[in-house]
Tab-separated table of C-alpha atoms in Angstrom:
chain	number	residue	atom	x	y	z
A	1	UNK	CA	0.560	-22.698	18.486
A	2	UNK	CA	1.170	-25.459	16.061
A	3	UNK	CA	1.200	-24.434	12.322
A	4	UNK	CA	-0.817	-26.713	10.143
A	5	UNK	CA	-1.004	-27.752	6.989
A	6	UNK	CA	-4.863	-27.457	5.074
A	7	UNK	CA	-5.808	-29.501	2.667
A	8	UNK	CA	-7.612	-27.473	-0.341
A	9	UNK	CA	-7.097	-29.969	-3.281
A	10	UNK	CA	-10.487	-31.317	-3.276
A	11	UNK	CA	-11.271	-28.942	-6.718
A	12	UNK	CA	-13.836	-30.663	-8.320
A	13	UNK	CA	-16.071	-28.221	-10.321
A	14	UNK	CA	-13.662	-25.287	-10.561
A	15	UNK	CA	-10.118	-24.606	-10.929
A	16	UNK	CA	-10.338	-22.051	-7.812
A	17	UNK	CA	-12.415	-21.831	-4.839
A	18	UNK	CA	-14.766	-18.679	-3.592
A	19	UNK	CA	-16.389	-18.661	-0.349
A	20	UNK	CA	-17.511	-16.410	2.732
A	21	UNK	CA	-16.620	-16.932	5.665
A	22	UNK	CA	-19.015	-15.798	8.397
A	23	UNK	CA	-18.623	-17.194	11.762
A	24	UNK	CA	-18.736	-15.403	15.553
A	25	UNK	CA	-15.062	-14.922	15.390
A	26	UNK	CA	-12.468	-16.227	12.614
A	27	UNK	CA	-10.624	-19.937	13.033
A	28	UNK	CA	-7.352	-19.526	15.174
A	29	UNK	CA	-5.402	-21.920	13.511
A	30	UNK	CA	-2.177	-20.427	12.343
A	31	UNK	CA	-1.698	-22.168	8.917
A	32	UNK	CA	-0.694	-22.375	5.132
A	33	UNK	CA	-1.746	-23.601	2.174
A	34	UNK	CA	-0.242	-24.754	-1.038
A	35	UNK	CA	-2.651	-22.306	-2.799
A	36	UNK	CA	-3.159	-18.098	-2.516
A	37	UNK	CA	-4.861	-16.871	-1.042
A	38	UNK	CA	-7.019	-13.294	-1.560
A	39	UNK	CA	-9.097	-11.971	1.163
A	40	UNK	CA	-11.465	-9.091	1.146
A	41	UNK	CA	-12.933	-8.135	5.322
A	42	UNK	CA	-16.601	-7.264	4.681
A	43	UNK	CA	-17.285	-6.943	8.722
A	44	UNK	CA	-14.438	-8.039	11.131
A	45	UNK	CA	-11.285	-6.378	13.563
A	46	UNK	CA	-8.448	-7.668	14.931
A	47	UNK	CA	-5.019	-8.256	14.387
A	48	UNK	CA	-3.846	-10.709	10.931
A	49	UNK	CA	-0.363	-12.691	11.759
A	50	UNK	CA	1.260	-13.090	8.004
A	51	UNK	CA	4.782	-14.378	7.866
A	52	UNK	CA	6.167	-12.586	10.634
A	53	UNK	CA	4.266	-9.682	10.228
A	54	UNK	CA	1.657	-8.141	12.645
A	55	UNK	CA	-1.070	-6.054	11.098
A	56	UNK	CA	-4.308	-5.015	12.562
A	57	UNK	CA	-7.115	-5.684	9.936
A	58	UNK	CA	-10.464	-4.330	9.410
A	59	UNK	CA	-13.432	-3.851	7.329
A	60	UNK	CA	-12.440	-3.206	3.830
A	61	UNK	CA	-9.070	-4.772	3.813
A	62	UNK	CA	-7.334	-6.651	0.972
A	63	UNK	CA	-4.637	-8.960	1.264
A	64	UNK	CA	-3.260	-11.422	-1.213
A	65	UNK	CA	-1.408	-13.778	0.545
A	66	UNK	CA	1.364	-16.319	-1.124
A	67	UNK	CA	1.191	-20.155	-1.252
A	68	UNK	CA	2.458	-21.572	1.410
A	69	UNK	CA	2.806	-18.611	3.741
A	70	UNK	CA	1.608	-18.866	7.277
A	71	UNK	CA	-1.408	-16.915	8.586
A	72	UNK	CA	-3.667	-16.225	11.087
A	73	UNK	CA	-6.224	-13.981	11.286
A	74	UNK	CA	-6.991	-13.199	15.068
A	75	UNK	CA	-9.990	-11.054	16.237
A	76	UNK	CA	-10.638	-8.743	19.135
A	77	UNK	CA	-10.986	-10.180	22.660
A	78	UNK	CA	-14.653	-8.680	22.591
A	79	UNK	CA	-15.249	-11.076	19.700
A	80	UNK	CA	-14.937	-14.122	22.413
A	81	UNK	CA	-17.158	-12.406	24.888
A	82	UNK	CA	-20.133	-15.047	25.328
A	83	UNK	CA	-22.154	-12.041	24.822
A	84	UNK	CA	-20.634	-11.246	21.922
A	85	UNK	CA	-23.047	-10.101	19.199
A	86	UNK	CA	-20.443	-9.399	16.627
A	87	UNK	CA	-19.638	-11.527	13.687
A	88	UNK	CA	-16.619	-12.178	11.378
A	89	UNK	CA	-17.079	-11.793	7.650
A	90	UNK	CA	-14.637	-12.025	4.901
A	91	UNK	CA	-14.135	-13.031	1.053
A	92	UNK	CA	-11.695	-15.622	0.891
A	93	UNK	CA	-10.199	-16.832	-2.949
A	94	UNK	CA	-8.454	-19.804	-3.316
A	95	UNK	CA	-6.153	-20.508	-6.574
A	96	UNK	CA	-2.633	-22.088	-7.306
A	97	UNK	CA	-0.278	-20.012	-9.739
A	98	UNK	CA	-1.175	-22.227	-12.643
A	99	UNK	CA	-4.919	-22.710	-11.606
A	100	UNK	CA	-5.017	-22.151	-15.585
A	101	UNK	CA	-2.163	-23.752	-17.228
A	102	UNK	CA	1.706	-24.120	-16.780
A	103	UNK	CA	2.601	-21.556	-18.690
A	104	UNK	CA	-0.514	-19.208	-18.936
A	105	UNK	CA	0.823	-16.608	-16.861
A	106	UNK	CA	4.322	-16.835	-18.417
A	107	UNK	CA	2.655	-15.255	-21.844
A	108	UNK	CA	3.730	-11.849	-22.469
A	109	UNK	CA	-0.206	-10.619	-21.668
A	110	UNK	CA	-0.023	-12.129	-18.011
A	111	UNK	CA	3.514	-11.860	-17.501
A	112	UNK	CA	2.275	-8.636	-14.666
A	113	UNK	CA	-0.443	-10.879	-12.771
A	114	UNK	CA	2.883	-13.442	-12.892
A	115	UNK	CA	4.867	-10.660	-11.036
A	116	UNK	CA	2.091	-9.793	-8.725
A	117	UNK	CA	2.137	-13.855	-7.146
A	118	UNK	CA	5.646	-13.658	-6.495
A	119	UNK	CA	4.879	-10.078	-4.598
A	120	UNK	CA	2.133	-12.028	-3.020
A	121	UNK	CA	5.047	-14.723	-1.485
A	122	UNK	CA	5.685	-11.863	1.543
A	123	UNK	CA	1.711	-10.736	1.343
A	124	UNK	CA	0.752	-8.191	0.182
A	125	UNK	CA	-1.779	-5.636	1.202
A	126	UNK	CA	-3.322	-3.537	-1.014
A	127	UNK	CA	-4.066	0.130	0.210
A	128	UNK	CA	-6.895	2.596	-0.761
A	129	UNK	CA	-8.540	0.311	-2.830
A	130	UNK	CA	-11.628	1.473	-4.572
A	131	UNK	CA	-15.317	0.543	-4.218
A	132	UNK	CA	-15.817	-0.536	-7.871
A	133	UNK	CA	-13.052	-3.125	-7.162
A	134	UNK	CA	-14.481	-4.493	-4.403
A	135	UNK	CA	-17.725	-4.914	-5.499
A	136	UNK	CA	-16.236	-6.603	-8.744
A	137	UNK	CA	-15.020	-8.957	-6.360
A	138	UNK	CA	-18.548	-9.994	-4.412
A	139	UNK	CA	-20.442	-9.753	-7.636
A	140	UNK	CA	-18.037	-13.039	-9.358
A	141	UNK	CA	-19.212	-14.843	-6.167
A	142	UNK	CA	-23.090	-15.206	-8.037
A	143	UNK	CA	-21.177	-15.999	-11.456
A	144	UNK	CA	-20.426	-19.895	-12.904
A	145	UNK	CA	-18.212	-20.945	-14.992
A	146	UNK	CA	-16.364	-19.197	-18.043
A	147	UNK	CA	-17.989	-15.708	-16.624
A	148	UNK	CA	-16.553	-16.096	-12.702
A	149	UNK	CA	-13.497	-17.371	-14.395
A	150	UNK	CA	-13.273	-14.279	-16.702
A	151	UNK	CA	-14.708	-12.176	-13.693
A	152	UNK	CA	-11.466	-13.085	-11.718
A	153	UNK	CA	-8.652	-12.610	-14.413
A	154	UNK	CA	-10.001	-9.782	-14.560
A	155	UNK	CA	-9.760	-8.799	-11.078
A	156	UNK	CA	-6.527	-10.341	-10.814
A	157	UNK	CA	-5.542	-7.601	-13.499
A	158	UNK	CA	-6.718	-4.726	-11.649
A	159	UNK	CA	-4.436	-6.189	-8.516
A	160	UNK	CA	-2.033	-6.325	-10.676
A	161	UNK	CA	-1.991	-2.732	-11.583
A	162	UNK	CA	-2.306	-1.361	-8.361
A	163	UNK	CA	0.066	0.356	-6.740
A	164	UNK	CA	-0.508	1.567	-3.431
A	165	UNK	CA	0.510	-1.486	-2.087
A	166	UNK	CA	2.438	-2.760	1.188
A	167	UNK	CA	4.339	-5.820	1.484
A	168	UNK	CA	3.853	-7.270	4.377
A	169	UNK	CA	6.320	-10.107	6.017
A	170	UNK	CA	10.503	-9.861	5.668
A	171	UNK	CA	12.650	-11.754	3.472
A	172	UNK	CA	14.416	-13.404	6.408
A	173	UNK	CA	11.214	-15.050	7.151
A	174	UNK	CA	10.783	-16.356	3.842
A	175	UNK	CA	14.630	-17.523	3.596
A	176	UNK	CA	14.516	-19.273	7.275
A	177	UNK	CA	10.680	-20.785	6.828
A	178	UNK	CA	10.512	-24.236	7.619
A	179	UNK	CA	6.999	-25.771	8.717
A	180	UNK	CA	8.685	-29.007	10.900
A	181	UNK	CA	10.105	-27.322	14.329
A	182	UNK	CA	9.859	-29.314	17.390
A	183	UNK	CA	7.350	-28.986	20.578
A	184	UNK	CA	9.323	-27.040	22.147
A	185	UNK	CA	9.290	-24.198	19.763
A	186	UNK	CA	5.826	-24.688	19.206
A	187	UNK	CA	4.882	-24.267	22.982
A	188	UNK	CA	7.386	-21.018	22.795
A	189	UNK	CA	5.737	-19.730	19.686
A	190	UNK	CA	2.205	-20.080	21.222
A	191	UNK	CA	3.029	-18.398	23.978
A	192	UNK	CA	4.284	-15.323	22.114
A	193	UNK	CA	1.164	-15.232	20.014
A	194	UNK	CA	-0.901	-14.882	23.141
A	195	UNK	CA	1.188	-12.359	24.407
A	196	UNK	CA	2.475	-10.385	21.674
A	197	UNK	CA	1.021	-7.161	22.968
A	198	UNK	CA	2.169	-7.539	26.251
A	199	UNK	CA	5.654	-7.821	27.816
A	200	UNK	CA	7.117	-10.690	27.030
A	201	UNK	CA	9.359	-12.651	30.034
A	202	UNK	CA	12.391	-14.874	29.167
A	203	UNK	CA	11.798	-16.729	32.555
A	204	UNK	CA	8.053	-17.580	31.208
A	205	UNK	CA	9.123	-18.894	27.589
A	206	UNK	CA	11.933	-20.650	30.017
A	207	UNK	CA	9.287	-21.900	31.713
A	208	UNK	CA	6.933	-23.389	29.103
A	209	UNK	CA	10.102	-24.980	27.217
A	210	UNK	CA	10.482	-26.791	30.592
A	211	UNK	CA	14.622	-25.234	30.548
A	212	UNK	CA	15.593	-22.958	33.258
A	213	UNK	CA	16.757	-19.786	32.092
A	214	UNK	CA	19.975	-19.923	31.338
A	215	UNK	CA	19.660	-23.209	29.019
A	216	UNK	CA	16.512	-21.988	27.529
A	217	UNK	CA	18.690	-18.599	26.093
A	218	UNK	CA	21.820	-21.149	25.446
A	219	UNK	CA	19.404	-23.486	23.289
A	220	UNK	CA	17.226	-20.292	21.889
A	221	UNK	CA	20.488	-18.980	20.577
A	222	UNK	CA	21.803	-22.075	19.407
A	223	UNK	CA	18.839	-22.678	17.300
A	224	UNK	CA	17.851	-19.008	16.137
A	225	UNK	CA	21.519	-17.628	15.642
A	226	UNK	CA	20.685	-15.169	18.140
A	227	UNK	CA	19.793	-14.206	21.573
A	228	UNK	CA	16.231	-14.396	22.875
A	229	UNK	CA	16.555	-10.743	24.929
A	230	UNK	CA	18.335	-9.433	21.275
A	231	UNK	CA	15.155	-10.241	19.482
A	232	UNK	CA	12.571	-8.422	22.182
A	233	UNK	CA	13.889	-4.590	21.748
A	234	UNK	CA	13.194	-4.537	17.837
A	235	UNK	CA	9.322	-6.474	18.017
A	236	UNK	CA	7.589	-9.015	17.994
A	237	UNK	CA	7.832	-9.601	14.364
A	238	UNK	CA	11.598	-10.648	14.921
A	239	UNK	CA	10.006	-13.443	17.273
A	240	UNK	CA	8.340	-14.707	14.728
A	241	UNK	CA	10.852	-15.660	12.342
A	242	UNK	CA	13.199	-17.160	14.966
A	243	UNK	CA	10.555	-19.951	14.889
A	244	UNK	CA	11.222	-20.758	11.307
């Protein structure tokens, strides 16, 4: 599965972006951005890829997600069913780290919202969070202006000061992320998206990397510093962060 790159710097009217997304099932496009990116689920399951994390997700979920982290949120198979009735809902808040200034959040006032972005660079989900916040969040969607903008500082402050949190993907991820692999690692990669709750065969990623076996492990280890069997035992999230 080929990581993209989206481009979200068509601001014209506002220095962030607010939208729902509703569709039959969310985008699979595994992906990153230059911006954050905070999601709230209103009506949607399945399982969210963030770094090299695997999380299942589900209705009422928050996640703040750094700039230029890869993501994907996948749903359920029953959300491809042709029959399908279900639908995939979710908040999604787009803003750069100085979406108000250089040095805004550098002032001793803001220096905690500061601290929460870099948190955000490995994801971050918040637990247990509260009604009032999340309907603080839908209500800025109706707002304009000075209000929404006021509306989401002070969300962003409430974030902020929560602390029932989970961080989400590893620091080796971050460290080895590079977004320009070749094919071959692409193909791989796909193939242990689509499979990553089932076993997972060296002779099939052999296979798709057109490499029998033995060559495939030689040039798996060659690139990723370790062995492809090594990295199968501990999970998939491992996988994940050989690819970058």
């Amino acid at each position: 599965m080929k990581l993209h790159l989206l481009d979200r710097s068509n601001l014209t009217n506002s220095s962030f972006t607010t939208k729902i997304n509703e569709y039959p099932y969310f985008l699979k496009i595994w992906h990153y951005h230059p911006e954050l990116e905070l999601v709230v689920v209103l009506k949607s399951e399945g399982t969210c890829f963030i770094g090299d994390s695997v999380e299942k997700f589900g209705i009422g979920d928050v996640v703040l997600i750094g700039k230029n982290l890869p993501h994907m949120w996948l749903n359920d198979d029953g959300y491809f069913e042709q029959t399908s009735e279900q639908t995939a809902k979710a908040i999604a808040i787009h803003f750069k780290e100085n979406y108000l200034g250089p040095k805004f959040f550098e002032t001793p006032e803001m220096i905690h919202i500061l601290e929460l972005f870099k948190r955000a660079s490995y994801g971050l989900k918040f637990l247990n969070v509260n009604k009032k916040l999340i309907n603080s969040i839908k209500s800025m969607l109706e707002l304009e202006g000075f209000e929404k903008t006021m509306a989401f500082l002070h969300i962003l402050h409430a974030l902020a000061k929560h602390t029932d949190t989970k961080k989400l993907s590893s620091q080796g991820f971050i460290n080895s992320f590079n977004s320009s692999k070749s094919d071959t690692q692409d193909n791989v990669q796909a193939y242990i998206f689509k499979n990553f709750n089932l076993d997972i065969s060296l002779n099939k990623a052999a296979e798709i990397a057109h490499m029998n076996p033995s060559a495939f492990s030689r040039y798996f280890k060659r690139v990723n510093k370790k062995r492809f069997l090594d990295t199968l035992p501990k999970s998939v999230l491992d996988m994940l962060v050989s690819y970058y």
